[in-house]
Amino acid sequence: MIPYGRQDINQADIEAVVEVLRSDFLTQGPVIPSFEKAVADYCGAQHAVAVNSATSALHIACLALGVGKGDVVWTTPITFVASANCALYCGATVDFVDIDPRTYNLSVDRLAEKLAQAEKIGKLPKVVIPVHLCGQSCDMAGIHALSQQYNFKIIEDASHAIGGRYNGEPIGNCRYSDITVFSFHPVKIITTGEGGMALVNDPVLANQMMRLRSHGITRDAAEMTHAPDGLWYYQQIELGYNYRMTGMQAALGLSQMRRLDEFVAKRHVSAQRYNELLADLPVVTPWQHADCYSSFHLYVIRLDLSALRHREVFERLRVNGIGVNLHYIPIYRQPYYARMGFNLIDFPEAERYYTEAISLPIYPALTDEQQLEVVRRLINPIGHQSIF
Ligand SMILES: *Cc1c(COP(=O)(O)O)cnc(C)c1O
């Protein structure tokens, strides 16, 4: 099976992890801030908060921005469920904005329309979570302009997008957002096994997220309700979690950071090759905005065929050992969300996407032969006549 995504671990990565295993601190040691600094410096952000997953990072980002009961958070339906679940964890409700038909990211036009309607009924969102699908940035300048007009906060779910750029600057610098979140799950661009990070420029938000990842505890006397009882003293001043990243994870992440640009460059070579190999087929290859340099976490094609054929093509690829995937099932279709009463006709582009999209395998070690094999199986699956 050729998987749709896969980590790339070398000897230096392994040695970095082993070094932590032999050290004094398996967690909460010095490698955590080193990894945080490496990512913050790479992205041009002031602060970084490492946690045990992007899901945790999204949760504490929402909390730090004050999301709670009675609030509304908007995101795109074409994303992993974690982009929406984070709002529910905080007691808020979730709504979705349909996607752009070219980038498959949250549509700024639909966002503007929905905001104008929401203003009339007094149900404006507190936070909007754009997701940089496949690693290509959303139209952040457009979303940011709307945030100024309608007074909402922005969390970029950049789980796919470390190493990508927008308007020539690294995704993660938070120029157009309050907080940016990365995932280091093994299928993503760099990995720590499980892991995530929140990037932020505001020191108050950074401090709050640091507290929230560790039980809501502070050791800073200035934050306490009274002077410390002694050197042992700490205070829990809010309800936090244990969302900490281990030293082994941070060491792996720090080591992977050295190859981040190389990983993304390799993904671009593979994407370009797919573009060429697929040029004459009835498929839509990933459209790239001139302002964006994608990290190409995913290479999504859309089949210009019926929904029935889409399902057939997908199944044949899987049967023939190609680990294709569909990123993503629109969240409002998940039974847990469907109960909240969403209406499919409100999301025509997401619905159409769902009947056409297929993620082809892409990862740094994908070989030319494997790519040819993927395309061959797409054109003419063994034992079947040509599908096109
Ligand atoms: C992977 C992913 C997440 C969750 O990441 P974890 O690190 O596994 O918690 C969230 N949002 C998107 C868009 C993702 O792809």
XYZ file of C-alpha atoms and ligand atoms in Angstrom:
403
model
C 0.000 0.000 0.000
C 1.266 3.454 -0.909
C -0.063 5.606 1.974
C -1.473 9.092 1.413
C 1.005 10.546 3.880
C 3.961 9.350 5.883
C 6.609 10.686 8.249
C 10.284 10.946 7.287
C 12.587 9.986 10.188
C 16.375 9.955 9.846
C 19.272 8.956 12.107
C 19.659 12.500 13.476
C 15.984 12.463 14.548
C 16.478 9.151 16.342
C 19.637 10.348 18.095
C 17.923 13.550 19.226
C 15.167 11.523 20.899
C 17.639 9.104 22.485
C 19.627 12.014 23.879
C 16.570 13.204 25.798
C 15.919 9.657 27.032
C 19.415 9.653 28.565
C 19.008 13.141 30.048
C 17.591 14.347 33.383
C 14.227 15.538 32.046
C 11.864 13.486 29.939
C 9.312 16.287 30.110
C 9.403 19.964 31.083
C 13.142 20.117 30.310
C 15.089 22.634 28.223
C 14.347 21.065 24.835
C 10.728 22.286 24.987
C 11.624 26.009 24.895
C 14.327 25.244 22.299
C 11.738 23.702 19.991
C 9.316 26.551 20.675
C 11.992 29.118 19.854
C 12.993 27.310 16.648
C 9.405 27.350 15.375
C 8.700 30.922 16.528
C 11.915 32.163 14.873
C 11.195 30.269 11.665
C 7.707 31.767 11.474
C 8.571 35.234 12.692
C 6.195 35.022 15.668
C 6.988 36.393 19.131
C 5.859 33.373 21.162
C 5.189 29.675 20.725
C 3.435 27.275 23.104
C 4.132 23.576 22.522
C 1.377 21.146 23.459
C 0.501 17.475 23.024
C -1.658 17.972 19.897
C -3.080 20.601 17.567
C -6.465 19.725 19.040
C -5.195 20.836 22.467
C -3.661 23.956 20.924
C -7.005 24.857 19.309
C -8.778 24.300 22.635
C -6.486 26.560 24.693
C -6.405 29.117 21.866
C -10.212 29.361 22.057
C -10.077 29.611 25.857
C -7.382 32.302 25.762
C -9.559 34.341 23.388
C -12.416 34.075 25.873
C -14.651 31.639 23.969
C -17.382 30.348 26.283
C -21.056 29.594 26.687
C -23.258 31.761 24.513
C -20.468 32.460 21.995
C -20.459 31.381 18.360
C -17.372 30.170 16.468
C -17.286 29.810 12.684
C -15.029 27.605 10.606
C -15.028 25.781 7.272
C -16.942 22.512 6.894
C -14.081 21.012 4.843
C -11.647 20.327 7.669
C -10.873 17.788 10.335
C -13.464 17.725 13.118
C -10.942 19.158 15.614
C -11.226 22.609 13.971
C -14.839 22.765 15.173
C -14.732 20.585 18.296
C -12.467 23.096 20.049
C -15.354 25.584 20.227
C -17.729 22.971 21.627
C -15.206 22.102 24.364
C -15.579 25.713 25.526
C -19.381 25.539 25.607
C -19.753 27.682 22.471
C -21.781 26.775 19.396
C -20.360 26.220 15.900
C -21.445 27.323 12.463
C -19.850 26.838 9.059
C -18.973 29.061 6.112
C -19.017 27.450 2.654
C -15.777 26.968 0.721
C -14.152 28.724 -2.210
C -14.591 26.583 -5.350
C -10.959 27.050 -6.415
C -8.918 26.763 -3.202
C -11.445 24.747 -1.142
C -10.606 27.084 1.741
C -13.235 29.056 3.631
C -14.702 31.527 1.128
C -14.197 35.163 2.026
C -17.213 36.146 -0.111
C -19.468 33.705 1.747
C -17.971 34.912 5.028
C -18.784 38.536 4.194
C -22.390 37.594 3.303
C -22.864 35.505 6.419
C -21.425 38.249 8.653
C -23.815 40.829 7.203
C -26.754 38.499 7.944
C -25.474 37.607 11.412
C -25.115 41.254 12.325
C -28.804 41.837 11.597
C -29.884 39.114 14.013
C -27.176 39.899 16.585
C -25.375 36.546 16.220
C -21.896 37.570 15.112
C -19.106 35.065 15.767
C -16.602 35.672 18.535
C -13.893 33.739 16.697
C -13.442 32.583 13.093
C -11.107 29.643 12.446
C -9.847 29.608 8.847
C -8.065 26.367 7.912
C -5.209 26.401 5.397
C -6.418 23.298 3.578
C -3.663 21.179 2.001
C -1.131 23.794 3.178
C -2.329 26.686 1.008
C -3.107 29.811 3.020
C -6.606 31.221 3.166
C -7.143 34.811 1.998
C -5.977 36.108 5.345
C -5.903 39.784 4.386
C -9.570 39.507 3.386
C -10.554 37.666 6.560
C -8.566 40.104 8.685
C -10.291 43.101 7.095
C -13.675 41.557 7.950
C -12.511 40.914 11.521
C -11.843 44.639 11.922
C -15.281 45.485 10.557
C -17.228 42.907 12.585
C -14.987 42.651 15.616
C -14.154 38.956 15.771
C -10.897 37.166 16.631
C -9.022 34.831 14.281
C -7.344 31.490 14.978
C -5.542 30.092 11.927
C -5.743 26.309 11.901
C -2.447 25.817 10.069
C -2.236 22.117 10.944
C -1.389 21.436 7.285
C 0.691 24.473 6.632
C 3.987 24.823 8.512
C 6.622 25.699 5.911
C 4.049 27.406 3.690
C 4.048 31.117 2.904
C 1.492 33.838 2.342
C 2.386 37.100 0.593
C 6.033 36.060 0.853
C 5.932 35.618 4.647
C 5.862 32.397 6.664
C 2.482 31.068 7.753
C 2.526 31.293 11.545
C 3.671 34.902 11.940
C 0.105 35.860 12.953
C 0.185 39.060 10.895
C -3.517 38.588 10.115
C -4.623 36.565 13.129
C -4.504 36.352 16.912
C -3.160 32.802 17.138
C -1.879 30.209 14.633
C -1.961 26.481 15.366
C 0.276 23.745 13.895
C -0.069 19.958 14.105
C 2.866 17.562 14.302
C 0.914 14.350 13.723
C 2.995 11.925 11.588
C 1.074 12.609 8.366
C 1.683 16.363 8.667
C 4.712 18.308 7.378
C 7.000 17.719 10.378
C 6.222 15.342 13.218
C 6.635 14.815 16.952
C 4.468 11.659 16.982
C 1.572 13.475 18.565
C 2.026 17.180 19.115
C 0.983 20.695 18.298
C 1.899 24.300 18.837
C 0.209 27.673 19.161
C 2.032 30.715 17.740
C 1.137 34.147 19.055
C 2.535 37.668 19.240
C 0.573 38.927 22.258
C 2.547 38.060 25.447
C -0.636 37.992 27.555
C -2.224 35.346 25.316
C 1.057 33.398 25.261
C 1.247 33.392 29.047
C -2.365 32.349 29.370
C -1.916 29.423 26.979
C 1.234 28.338 28.886
C -0.862 28.250 32.066
C -3.771 26.462 30.425
C -1.525 23.671 29.102
C -0.430 22.936 32.673
C -3.525 22.855 34.924
C -3.987 26.632 35.129
C -1.052 26.783 37.539
C 1.268 29.780 37.912
C 4.609 30.114 39.683
C 4.785 33.832 38.978
C 4.189 35.810 42.206
C 2.811 38.721 40.199
C -0.116 36.529 39.084
C -0.933 35.214 42.573
C -3.709 36.392 44.856
C -1.183 36.949 47.680
C 2.553 36.724 48.278
C 3.944 33.150 47.971
C 3.810 31.072 51.176
C 7.378 29.914 50.467
C 9.705 28.632 47.798
C 7.494 25.582 47.211
C 4.517 27.709 46.383
C 2.389 27.773 43.236
C -1.209 28.720 42.645
C -3.900 27.326 40.404
C -5.702 30.448 39.279
C -7.950 28.972 36.578
C -9.037 25.561 35.286
C -6.345 24.239 32.958
C -5.347 20.866 31.535
C -2.340 18.623 31.175
C -1.646 19.353 27.522
C 2.159 19.373 27.852
C 4.497 18.046 25.179
C 7.241 15.634 26.295
C 10.966 16.247 25.812
C 11.242 13.299 23.423
C 8.563 14.842 21.227
C 10.167 18.290 21.322
C 13.598 16.828 20.468
C 12.110 15.060 17.467
C 10.346 18.247 16.406
C 13.486 20.353 16.792
C 15.447 17.876 14.698
C 12.688 17.770 12.052
C 12.678 21.582 11.833
C 16.148 21.384 10.235
C 14.595 19.585 7.255
C 11.324 21.499 7.058
C 12.240 23.478 3.927
C 13.602 20.341 2.281
C 10.375 18.437 3.062
C 8.246 21.189 1.527
C 10.509 21.488 -1.525
C 10.198 17.727 -2.125
C 6.416 17.958 -1.837
C 6.459 20.703 -4.475
C 8.448 18.499 -6.851
C 5.916 15.690 -6.377
C 2.988 18.084 -6.853
C 4.500 19.439 -10.064
C 5.024 15.922 -11.345
C 1.407 14.980 -10.593
C 0.281 18.146 -12.384
C 2.141 16.998 -15.486
C 1.107 13.349 -15.304
C -2.555 14.265 -14.826
C -2.664 17.101 -17.341
C -4.723 15.283 -19.975
C -7.179 13.540 -17.672
C -10.653 14.724 -16.648
C -9.420 15.764 -13.222
C -8.956 19.178 -11.643
C -5.461 19.515 -10.166
C -4.800 21.806 -7.162
C -5.243 25.449 -8.130
C -2.635 27.690 -6.516
C -3.165 31.330 -5.638
C -0.290 33.608 -6.712
C -0.020 34.980 -3.123
C 0.535 31.502 -1.689
C 3.365 29.032 -1.409
C 1.671 25.855 -0.206
C 3.362 23.314 2.023
C 1.482 20.672 -0.034
C 0.472 18.608 2.954
C -2.195 17.196 0.631
C -2.532 16.861 -3.109
C -6.277 16.875 -3.766
C -7.680 16.181 -7.212
C -11.312 16.576 -8.182
C -12.839 14.115 -10.599
C -14.932 15.532 -13.353
C -17.252 12.515 -13.114
C -20.495 11.573 -11.404
C -20.619 10.901 -7.648
C -21.114 7.206 -8.408
C -17.965 7.107 -10.542
C -16.082 9.028 -7.835
C -16.856 6.334 -5.331
C -15.915 3.627 -7.847
C -12.593 5.262 -8.735
C -11.786 5.700 -5.050
C -12.566 2.070 -4.265
C -10.523 0.778 -7.185
C -7.517 2.821 -6.147
C -7.762 1.446 -2.612
C -8.186 -2.131 -3.866
C -5.073 -1.641 -5.970
C -2.940 -0.565 -3.036
C -3.129 3.196 -3.413
C -3.878 4.726 -0.003
C -6.071 7.512 -1.304
C -8.195 9.445 1.140
C -10.926 12.065 1.191
C -10.095 15.249 3.090
C -12.702 15.853 4.357
C -16.247 14.679 4.983
C -18.082 17.987 5.565
C -18.308 18.320 9.346
C -22.032 19.146 9.333
C -22.578 15.636 7.879
C -21.081 13.986 10.980
C -23.980 12.565 13.042
C -22.848 14.486 16.129
C -23.065 17.770 14.217
C -26.081 16.853 12.076
C -28.130 16.763 15.292
C -27.456 20.492 15.626
C -29.668 21.039 12.611
C -27.448 22.065 9.701
C -28.920 22.258 6.235
C -26.959 20.732 3.343
C -28.275 23.322 0.896
C -26.418 26.049 2.800
C -23.098 24.566 1.637
C -23.345 23.854 -2.109
C -19.587 24.080 -2.762
C -18.674 21.813 0.164
C -21.320 19.329 -1.009
C -19.945 19.308 -4.544
C -16.384 18.985 -3.255
C -17.398 15.936 -1.229
C -18.602 14.131 -4.356
C -15.426 14.864 -6.336
C -12.318 15.102 -4.143
C -9.594 12.492 -3.738
C -6.281 13.009 -1.903
C -3.450 11.289 -3.776
C -0.387 10.082 -1.870
C 2.185 12.813 -1.196
C 5.077 12.786 1.269
C 8.812 13.523 1.088
C 9.961 9.964 0.342
C 7.364 9.321 -2.391
C 9.343 8.017 -5.389
C 8.891 8.701 -9.091
C 7.888 5.066 -9.579
C 5.290 5.276 -6.860
C 3.819 8.383 -8.448
C 3.668 6.658 -11.803
C 1.994 3.700 -10.137
C -0.625 6.011 -8.567
C -1.395 7.627 -11.911
C -1.401 4.291 -13.750
C -3.895 2.880 -11.259
C -5.992 5.999 -11.641
C -6.060 5.716 -15.423
C -6.487 1.998 -15.722
C -7.057 -0.011 -12.569
C -5.956 -3.612 -12.977
C -8.736 -5.967 -13.969
C -11.001 -3.161 -15.053
C -11.394 -1.235 -18.224
C -10.152 2.313 -18.338
C -12.106 4.481 -15.941
C -11.967 7.560 -18.086
C -4.528 17.080 11.930
C -5.450 18.218 12.092
C -5.897 18.682 13.334
C -5.628 17.950 14.611
O -4.287 17.725 14.824
P -3.804 16.802 16.022
O -2.384 17.231 16.217
O -3.936 15.394 15.547
O -4.661 17.090 17.202
C -6.662 19.811 13.381
N -7.014 20.477 12.272
C -6.636 20.044 11.053
C -7.029 20.835 9.856
C -5.855 18.905 10.926
O -5.508 18.462 9.716
